PDB file of N, CA, C and O in Angstrom:
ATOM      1  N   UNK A   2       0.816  -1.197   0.000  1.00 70.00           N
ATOM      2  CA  UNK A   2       0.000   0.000   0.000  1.00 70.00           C
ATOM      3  C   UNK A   2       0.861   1.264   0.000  1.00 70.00           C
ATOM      4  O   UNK A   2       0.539   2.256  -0.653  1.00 70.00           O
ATOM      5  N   UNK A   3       1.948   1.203   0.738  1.00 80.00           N
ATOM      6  CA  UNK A   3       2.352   2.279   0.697  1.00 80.00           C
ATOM      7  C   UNK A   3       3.211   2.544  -0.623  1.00 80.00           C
ATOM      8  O   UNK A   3       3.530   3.688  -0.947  1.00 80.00           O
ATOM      9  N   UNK A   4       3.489   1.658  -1.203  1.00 88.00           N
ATOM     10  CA  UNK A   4       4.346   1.602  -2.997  1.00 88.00           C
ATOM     11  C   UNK A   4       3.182   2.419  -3.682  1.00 88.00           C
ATOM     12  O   UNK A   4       3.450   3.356  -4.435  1.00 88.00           O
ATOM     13  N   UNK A   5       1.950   2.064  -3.419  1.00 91.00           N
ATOM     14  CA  UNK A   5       0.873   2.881  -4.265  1.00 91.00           C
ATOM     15  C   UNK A   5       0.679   4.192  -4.010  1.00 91.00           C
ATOM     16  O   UNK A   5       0.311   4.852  -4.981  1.00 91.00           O
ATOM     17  N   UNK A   6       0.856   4.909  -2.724  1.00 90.00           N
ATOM     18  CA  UNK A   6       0.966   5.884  -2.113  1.00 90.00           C
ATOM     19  C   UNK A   6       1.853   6.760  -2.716  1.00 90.00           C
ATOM     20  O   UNK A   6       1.595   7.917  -3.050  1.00 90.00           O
ATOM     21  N   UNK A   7       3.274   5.971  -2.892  1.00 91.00           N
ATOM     22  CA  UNK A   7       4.549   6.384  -3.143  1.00 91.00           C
ATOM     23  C   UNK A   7       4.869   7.318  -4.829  1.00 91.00           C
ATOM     24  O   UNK A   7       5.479   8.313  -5.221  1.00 91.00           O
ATOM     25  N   UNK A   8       3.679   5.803  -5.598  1.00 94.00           N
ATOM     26  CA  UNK A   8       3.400   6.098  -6.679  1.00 94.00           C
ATOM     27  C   UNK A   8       2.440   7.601  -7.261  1.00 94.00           C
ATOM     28  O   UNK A   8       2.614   8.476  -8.108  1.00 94.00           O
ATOM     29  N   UNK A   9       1.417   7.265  -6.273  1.00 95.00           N
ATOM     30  CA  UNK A   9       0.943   8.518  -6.145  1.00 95.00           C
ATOM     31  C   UNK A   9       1.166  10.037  -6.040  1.00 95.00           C
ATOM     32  O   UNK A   9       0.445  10.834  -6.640  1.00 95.00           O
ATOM     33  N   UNK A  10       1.885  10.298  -5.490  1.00 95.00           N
ATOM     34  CA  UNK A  10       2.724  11.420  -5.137  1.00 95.00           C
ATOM     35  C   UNK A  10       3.816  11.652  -6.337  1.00 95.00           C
ATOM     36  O   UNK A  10       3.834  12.628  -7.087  1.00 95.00           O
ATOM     37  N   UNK A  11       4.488  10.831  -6.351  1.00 96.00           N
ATOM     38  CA  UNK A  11       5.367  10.561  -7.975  1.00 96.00           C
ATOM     39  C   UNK A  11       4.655  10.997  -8.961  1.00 96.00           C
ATOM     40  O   UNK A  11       5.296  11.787  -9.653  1.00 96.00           O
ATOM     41  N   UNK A  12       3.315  10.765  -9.414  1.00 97.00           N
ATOM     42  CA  UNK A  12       2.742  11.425 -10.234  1.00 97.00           C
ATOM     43  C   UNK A  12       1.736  12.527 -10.598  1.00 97.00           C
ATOM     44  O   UNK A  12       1.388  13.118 -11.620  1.00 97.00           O
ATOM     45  N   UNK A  13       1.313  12.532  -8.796  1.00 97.00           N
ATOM     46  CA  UNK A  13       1.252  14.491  -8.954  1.00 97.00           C
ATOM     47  C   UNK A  13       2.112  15.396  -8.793  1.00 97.00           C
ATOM     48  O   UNK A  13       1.847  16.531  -9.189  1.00 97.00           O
ATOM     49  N   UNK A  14       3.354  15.113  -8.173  1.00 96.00           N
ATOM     50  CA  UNK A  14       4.492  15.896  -8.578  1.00 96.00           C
ATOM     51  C   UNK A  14       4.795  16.258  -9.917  1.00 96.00           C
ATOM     52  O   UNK A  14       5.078  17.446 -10.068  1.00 96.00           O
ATOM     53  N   UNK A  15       4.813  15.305 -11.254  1.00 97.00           N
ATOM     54  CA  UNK A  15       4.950  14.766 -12.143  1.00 97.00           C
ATOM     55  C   UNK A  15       3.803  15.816 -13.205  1.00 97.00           C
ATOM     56  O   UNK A  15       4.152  16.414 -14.223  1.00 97.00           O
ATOM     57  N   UNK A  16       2.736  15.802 -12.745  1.00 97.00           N
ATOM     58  CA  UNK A  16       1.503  16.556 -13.331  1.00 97.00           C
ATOM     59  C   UNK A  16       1.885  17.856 -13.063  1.00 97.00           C
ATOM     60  O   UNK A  16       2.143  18.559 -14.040  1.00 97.00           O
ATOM     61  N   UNK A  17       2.003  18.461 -11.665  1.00 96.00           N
ATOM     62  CA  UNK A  17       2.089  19.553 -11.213  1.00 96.00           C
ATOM     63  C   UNK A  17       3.447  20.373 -12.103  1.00 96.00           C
ATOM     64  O   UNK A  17       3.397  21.473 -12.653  1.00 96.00           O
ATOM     65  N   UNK A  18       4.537  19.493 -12.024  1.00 96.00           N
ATOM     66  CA  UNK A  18       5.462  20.689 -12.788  1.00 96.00           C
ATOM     67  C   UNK A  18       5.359  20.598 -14.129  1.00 96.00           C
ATOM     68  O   UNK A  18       5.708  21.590 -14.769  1.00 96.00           O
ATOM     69  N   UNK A  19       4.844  19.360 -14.895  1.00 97.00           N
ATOM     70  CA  UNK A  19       4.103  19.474 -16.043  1.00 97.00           C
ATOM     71  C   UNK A  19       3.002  21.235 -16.366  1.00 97.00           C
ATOM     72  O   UNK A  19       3.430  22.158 -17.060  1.00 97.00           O
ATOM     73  N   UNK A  20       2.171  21.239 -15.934  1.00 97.00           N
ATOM     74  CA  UNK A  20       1.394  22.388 -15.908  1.00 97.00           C
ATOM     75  C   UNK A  20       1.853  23.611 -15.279  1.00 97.00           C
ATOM     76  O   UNK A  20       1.144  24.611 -15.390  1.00 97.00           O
ATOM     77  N   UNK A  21       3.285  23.687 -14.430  1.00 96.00           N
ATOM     78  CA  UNK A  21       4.060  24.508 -14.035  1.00 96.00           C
ATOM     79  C   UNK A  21       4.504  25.028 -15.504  1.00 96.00           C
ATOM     80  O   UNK A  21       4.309  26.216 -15.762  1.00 96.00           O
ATOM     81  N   UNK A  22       5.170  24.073 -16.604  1.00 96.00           N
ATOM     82  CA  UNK A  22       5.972  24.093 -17.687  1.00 96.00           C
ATOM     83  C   UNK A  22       4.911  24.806 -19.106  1.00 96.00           C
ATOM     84  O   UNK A  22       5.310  25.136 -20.223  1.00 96.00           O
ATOM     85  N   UNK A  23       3.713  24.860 -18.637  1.00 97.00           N
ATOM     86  CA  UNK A  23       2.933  24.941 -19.436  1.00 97.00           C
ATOM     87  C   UNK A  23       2.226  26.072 -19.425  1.00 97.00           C
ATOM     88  O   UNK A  23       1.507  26.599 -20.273  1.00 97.00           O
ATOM     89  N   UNK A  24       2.544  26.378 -18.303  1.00 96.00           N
ATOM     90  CA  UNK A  24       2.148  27.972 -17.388  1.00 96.00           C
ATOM     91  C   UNK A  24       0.649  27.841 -17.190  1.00 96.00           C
ATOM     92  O   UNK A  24      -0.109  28.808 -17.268  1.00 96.00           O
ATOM     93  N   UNK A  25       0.343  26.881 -16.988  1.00 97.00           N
ATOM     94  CA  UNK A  25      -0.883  26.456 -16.335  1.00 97.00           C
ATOM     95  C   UNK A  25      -1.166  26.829 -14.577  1.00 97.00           C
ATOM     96  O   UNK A  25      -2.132  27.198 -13.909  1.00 97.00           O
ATOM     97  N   UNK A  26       0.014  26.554 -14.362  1.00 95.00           N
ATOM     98  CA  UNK A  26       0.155  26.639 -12.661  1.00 95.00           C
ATOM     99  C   UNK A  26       0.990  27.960 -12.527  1.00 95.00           C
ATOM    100  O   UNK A  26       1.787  28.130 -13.450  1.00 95.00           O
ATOM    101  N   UNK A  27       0.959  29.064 -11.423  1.00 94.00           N
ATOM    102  CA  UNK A  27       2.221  29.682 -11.057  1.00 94.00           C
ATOM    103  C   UNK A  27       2.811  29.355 -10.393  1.00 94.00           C
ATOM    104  O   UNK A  27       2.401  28.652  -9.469  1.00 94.00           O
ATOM    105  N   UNK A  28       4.045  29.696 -10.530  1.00 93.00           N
ATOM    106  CA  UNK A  28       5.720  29.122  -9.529  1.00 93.00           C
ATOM    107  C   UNK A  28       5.150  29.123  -8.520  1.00 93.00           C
ATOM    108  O   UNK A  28       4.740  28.011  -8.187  1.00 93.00           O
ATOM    109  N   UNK A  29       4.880  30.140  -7.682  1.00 95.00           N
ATOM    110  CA  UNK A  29       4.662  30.104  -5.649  1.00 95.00           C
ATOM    111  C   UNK A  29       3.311  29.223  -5.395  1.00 95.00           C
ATOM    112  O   UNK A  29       3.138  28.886  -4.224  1.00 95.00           O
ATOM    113  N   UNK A  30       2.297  28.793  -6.382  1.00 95.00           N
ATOM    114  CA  UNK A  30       1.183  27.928  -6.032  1.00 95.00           C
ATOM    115  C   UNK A  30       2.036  26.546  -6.489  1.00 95.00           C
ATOM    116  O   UNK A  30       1.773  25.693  -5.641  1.00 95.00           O
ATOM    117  N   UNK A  31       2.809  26.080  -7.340  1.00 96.00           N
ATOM    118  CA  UNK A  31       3.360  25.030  -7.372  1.00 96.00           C
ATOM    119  C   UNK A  31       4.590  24.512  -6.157  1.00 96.00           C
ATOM    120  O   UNK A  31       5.040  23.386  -5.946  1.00 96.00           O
ATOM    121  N   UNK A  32       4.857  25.658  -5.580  1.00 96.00           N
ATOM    122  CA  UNK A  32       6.356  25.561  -4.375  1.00 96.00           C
ATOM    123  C   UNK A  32       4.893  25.276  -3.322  1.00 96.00           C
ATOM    124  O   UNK A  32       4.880  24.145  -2.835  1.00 96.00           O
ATOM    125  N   UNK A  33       4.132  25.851  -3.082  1.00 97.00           N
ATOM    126  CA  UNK A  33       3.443  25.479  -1.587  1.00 97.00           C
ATOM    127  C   UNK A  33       2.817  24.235  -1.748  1.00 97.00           C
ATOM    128  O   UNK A  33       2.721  23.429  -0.822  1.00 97.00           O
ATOM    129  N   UNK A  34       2.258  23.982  -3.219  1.00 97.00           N
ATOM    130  CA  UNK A  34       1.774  21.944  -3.308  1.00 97.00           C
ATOM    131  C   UNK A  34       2.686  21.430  -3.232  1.00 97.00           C
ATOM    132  O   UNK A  34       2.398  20.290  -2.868  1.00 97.00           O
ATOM    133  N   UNK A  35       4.073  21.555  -3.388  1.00 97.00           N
ATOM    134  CA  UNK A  35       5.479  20.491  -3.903  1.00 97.00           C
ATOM    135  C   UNK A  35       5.788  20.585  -2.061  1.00 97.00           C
ATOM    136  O   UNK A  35       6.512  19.680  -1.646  1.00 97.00           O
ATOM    137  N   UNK A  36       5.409  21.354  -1.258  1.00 97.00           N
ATOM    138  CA  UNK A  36       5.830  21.320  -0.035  1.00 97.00           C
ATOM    139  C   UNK A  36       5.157  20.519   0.464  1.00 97.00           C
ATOM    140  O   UNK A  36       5.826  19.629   0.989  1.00 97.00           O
ATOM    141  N   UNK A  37       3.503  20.334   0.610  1.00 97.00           N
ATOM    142  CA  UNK A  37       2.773  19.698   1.204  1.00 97.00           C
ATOM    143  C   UNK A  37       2.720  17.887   0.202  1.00 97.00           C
ATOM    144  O   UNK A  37       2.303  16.789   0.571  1.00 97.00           O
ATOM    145  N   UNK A  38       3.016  18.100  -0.411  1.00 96.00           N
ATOM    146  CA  UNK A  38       3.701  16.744  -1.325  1.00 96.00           C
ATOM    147  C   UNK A  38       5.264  15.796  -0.223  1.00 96.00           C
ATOM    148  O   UNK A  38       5.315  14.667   0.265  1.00 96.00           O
ATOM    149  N   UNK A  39       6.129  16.779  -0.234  1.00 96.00           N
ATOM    150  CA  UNK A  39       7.313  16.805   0.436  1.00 96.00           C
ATOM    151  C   UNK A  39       6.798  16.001   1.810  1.00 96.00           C
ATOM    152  O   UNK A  39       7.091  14.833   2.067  1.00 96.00           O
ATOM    153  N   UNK A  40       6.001  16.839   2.603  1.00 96.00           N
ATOM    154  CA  UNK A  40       5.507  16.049   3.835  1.00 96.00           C
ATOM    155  C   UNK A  40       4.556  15.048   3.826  1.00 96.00           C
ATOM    156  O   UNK A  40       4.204  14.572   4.905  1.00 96.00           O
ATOM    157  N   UNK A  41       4.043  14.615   2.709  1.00 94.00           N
ATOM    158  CA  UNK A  41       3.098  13.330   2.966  1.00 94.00           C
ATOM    159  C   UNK A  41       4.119  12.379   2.783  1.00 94.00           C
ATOM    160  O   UNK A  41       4.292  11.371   3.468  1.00 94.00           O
ATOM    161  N   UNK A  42       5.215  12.998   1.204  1.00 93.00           N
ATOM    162  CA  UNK A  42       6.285  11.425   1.247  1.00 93.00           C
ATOM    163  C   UNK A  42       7.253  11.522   2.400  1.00 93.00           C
ATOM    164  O   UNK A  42       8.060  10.603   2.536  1.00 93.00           O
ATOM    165  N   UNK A  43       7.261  12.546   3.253  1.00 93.00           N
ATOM    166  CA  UNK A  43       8.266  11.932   4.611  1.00 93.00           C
ATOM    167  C   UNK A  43       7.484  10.855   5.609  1.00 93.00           C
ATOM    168  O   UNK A  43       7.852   9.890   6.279  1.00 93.00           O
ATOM    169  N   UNK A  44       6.500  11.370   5.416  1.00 91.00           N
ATOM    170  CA  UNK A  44       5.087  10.703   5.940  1.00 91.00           C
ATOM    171  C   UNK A  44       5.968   9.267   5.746  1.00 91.00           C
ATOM    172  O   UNK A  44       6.944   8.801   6.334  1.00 91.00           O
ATOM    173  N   UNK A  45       5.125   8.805   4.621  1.00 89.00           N
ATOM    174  CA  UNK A  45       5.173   8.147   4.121  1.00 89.00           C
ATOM    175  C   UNK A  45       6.820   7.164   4.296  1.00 89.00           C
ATOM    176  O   UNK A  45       6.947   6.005   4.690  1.00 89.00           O
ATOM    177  N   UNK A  46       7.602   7.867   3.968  1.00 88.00           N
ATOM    178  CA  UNK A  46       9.271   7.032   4.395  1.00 88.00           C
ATOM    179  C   UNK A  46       9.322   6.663   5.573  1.00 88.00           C
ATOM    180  O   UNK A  46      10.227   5.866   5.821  1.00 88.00           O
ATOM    181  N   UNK A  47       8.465   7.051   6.655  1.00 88.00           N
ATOM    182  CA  UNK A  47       8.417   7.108   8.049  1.00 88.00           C
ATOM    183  C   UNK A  47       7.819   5.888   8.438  1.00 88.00           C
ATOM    184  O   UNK A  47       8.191   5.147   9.348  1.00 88.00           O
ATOM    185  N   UNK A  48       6.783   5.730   7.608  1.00 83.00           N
ATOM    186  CA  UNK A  48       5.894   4.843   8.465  1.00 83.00           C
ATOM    187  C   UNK A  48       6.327   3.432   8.852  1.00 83.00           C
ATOM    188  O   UNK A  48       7.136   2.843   8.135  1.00 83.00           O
ATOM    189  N   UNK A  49       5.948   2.994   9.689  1.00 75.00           N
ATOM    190  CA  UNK A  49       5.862   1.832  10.250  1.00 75.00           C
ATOM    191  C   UNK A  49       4.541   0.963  10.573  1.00 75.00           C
ATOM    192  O   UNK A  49       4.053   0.913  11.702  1.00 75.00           O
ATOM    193  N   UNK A  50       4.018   0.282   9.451  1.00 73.00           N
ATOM    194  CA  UNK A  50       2.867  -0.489   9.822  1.00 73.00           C
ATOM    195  C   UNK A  50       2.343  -0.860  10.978  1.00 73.00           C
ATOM    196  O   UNK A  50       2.646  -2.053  10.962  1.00 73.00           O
ATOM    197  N   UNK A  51       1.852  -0.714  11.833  1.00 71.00           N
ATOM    198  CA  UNK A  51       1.154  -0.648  13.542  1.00 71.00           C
ATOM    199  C   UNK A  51       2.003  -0.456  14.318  1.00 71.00           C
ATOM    200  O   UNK A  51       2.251  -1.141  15.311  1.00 71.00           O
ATOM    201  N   UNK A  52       2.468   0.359  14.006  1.00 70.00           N
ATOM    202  CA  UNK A  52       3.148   1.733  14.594  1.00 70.00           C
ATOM    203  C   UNK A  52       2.421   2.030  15.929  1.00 70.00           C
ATOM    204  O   UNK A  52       2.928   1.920  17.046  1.00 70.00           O
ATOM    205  N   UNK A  53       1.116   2.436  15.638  1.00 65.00           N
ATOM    206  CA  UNK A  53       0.133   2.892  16.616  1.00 65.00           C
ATOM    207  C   UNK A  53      -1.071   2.132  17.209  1.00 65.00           C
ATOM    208  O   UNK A  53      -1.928   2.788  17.799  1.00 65.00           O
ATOM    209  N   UNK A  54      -1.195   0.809  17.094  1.00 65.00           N
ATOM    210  CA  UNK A  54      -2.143  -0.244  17.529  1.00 65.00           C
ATOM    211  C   UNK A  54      -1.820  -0.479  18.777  1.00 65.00           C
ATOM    212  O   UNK A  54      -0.619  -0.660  18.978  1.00 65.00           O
ATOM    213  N   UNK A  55      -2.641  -0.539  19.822  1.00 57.00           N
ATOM    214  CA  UNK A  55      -2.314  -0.734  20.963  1.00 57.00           C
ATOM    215  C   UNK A  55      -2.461  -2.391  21.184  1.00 57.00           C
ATOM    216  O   UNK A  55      -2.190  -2.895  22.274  1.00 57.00           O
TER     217      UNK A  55
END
């Protein structure tokens, strides 16, 4: 699950500077999604499957 996750993010990054390139998007609205992108995949490198199950 989390490879799909991983994948995920890979390809809205992928979209996003696509339409950056296209001037679809502006630079400072593409830097604040590529940030909140940034923290789901640390998220994501982080996790540990029941991590939190008591």
């Amino acid at each position: 699950m989390l490879d799909l996750g991983r994948t995920v993010l890979e390809a809205r990054r992928a979209a996003l500077v696509a339409a950056r390139d296209e001037r679809k998007l502006d630079d400072e609205v593409l830097r604040e999604i590529m940030e909140e992108i940034d923290l789901q995949q640390a998220v994501l490198a982080n996790w540990e499957p029941g991590r939190f199950n008591s």
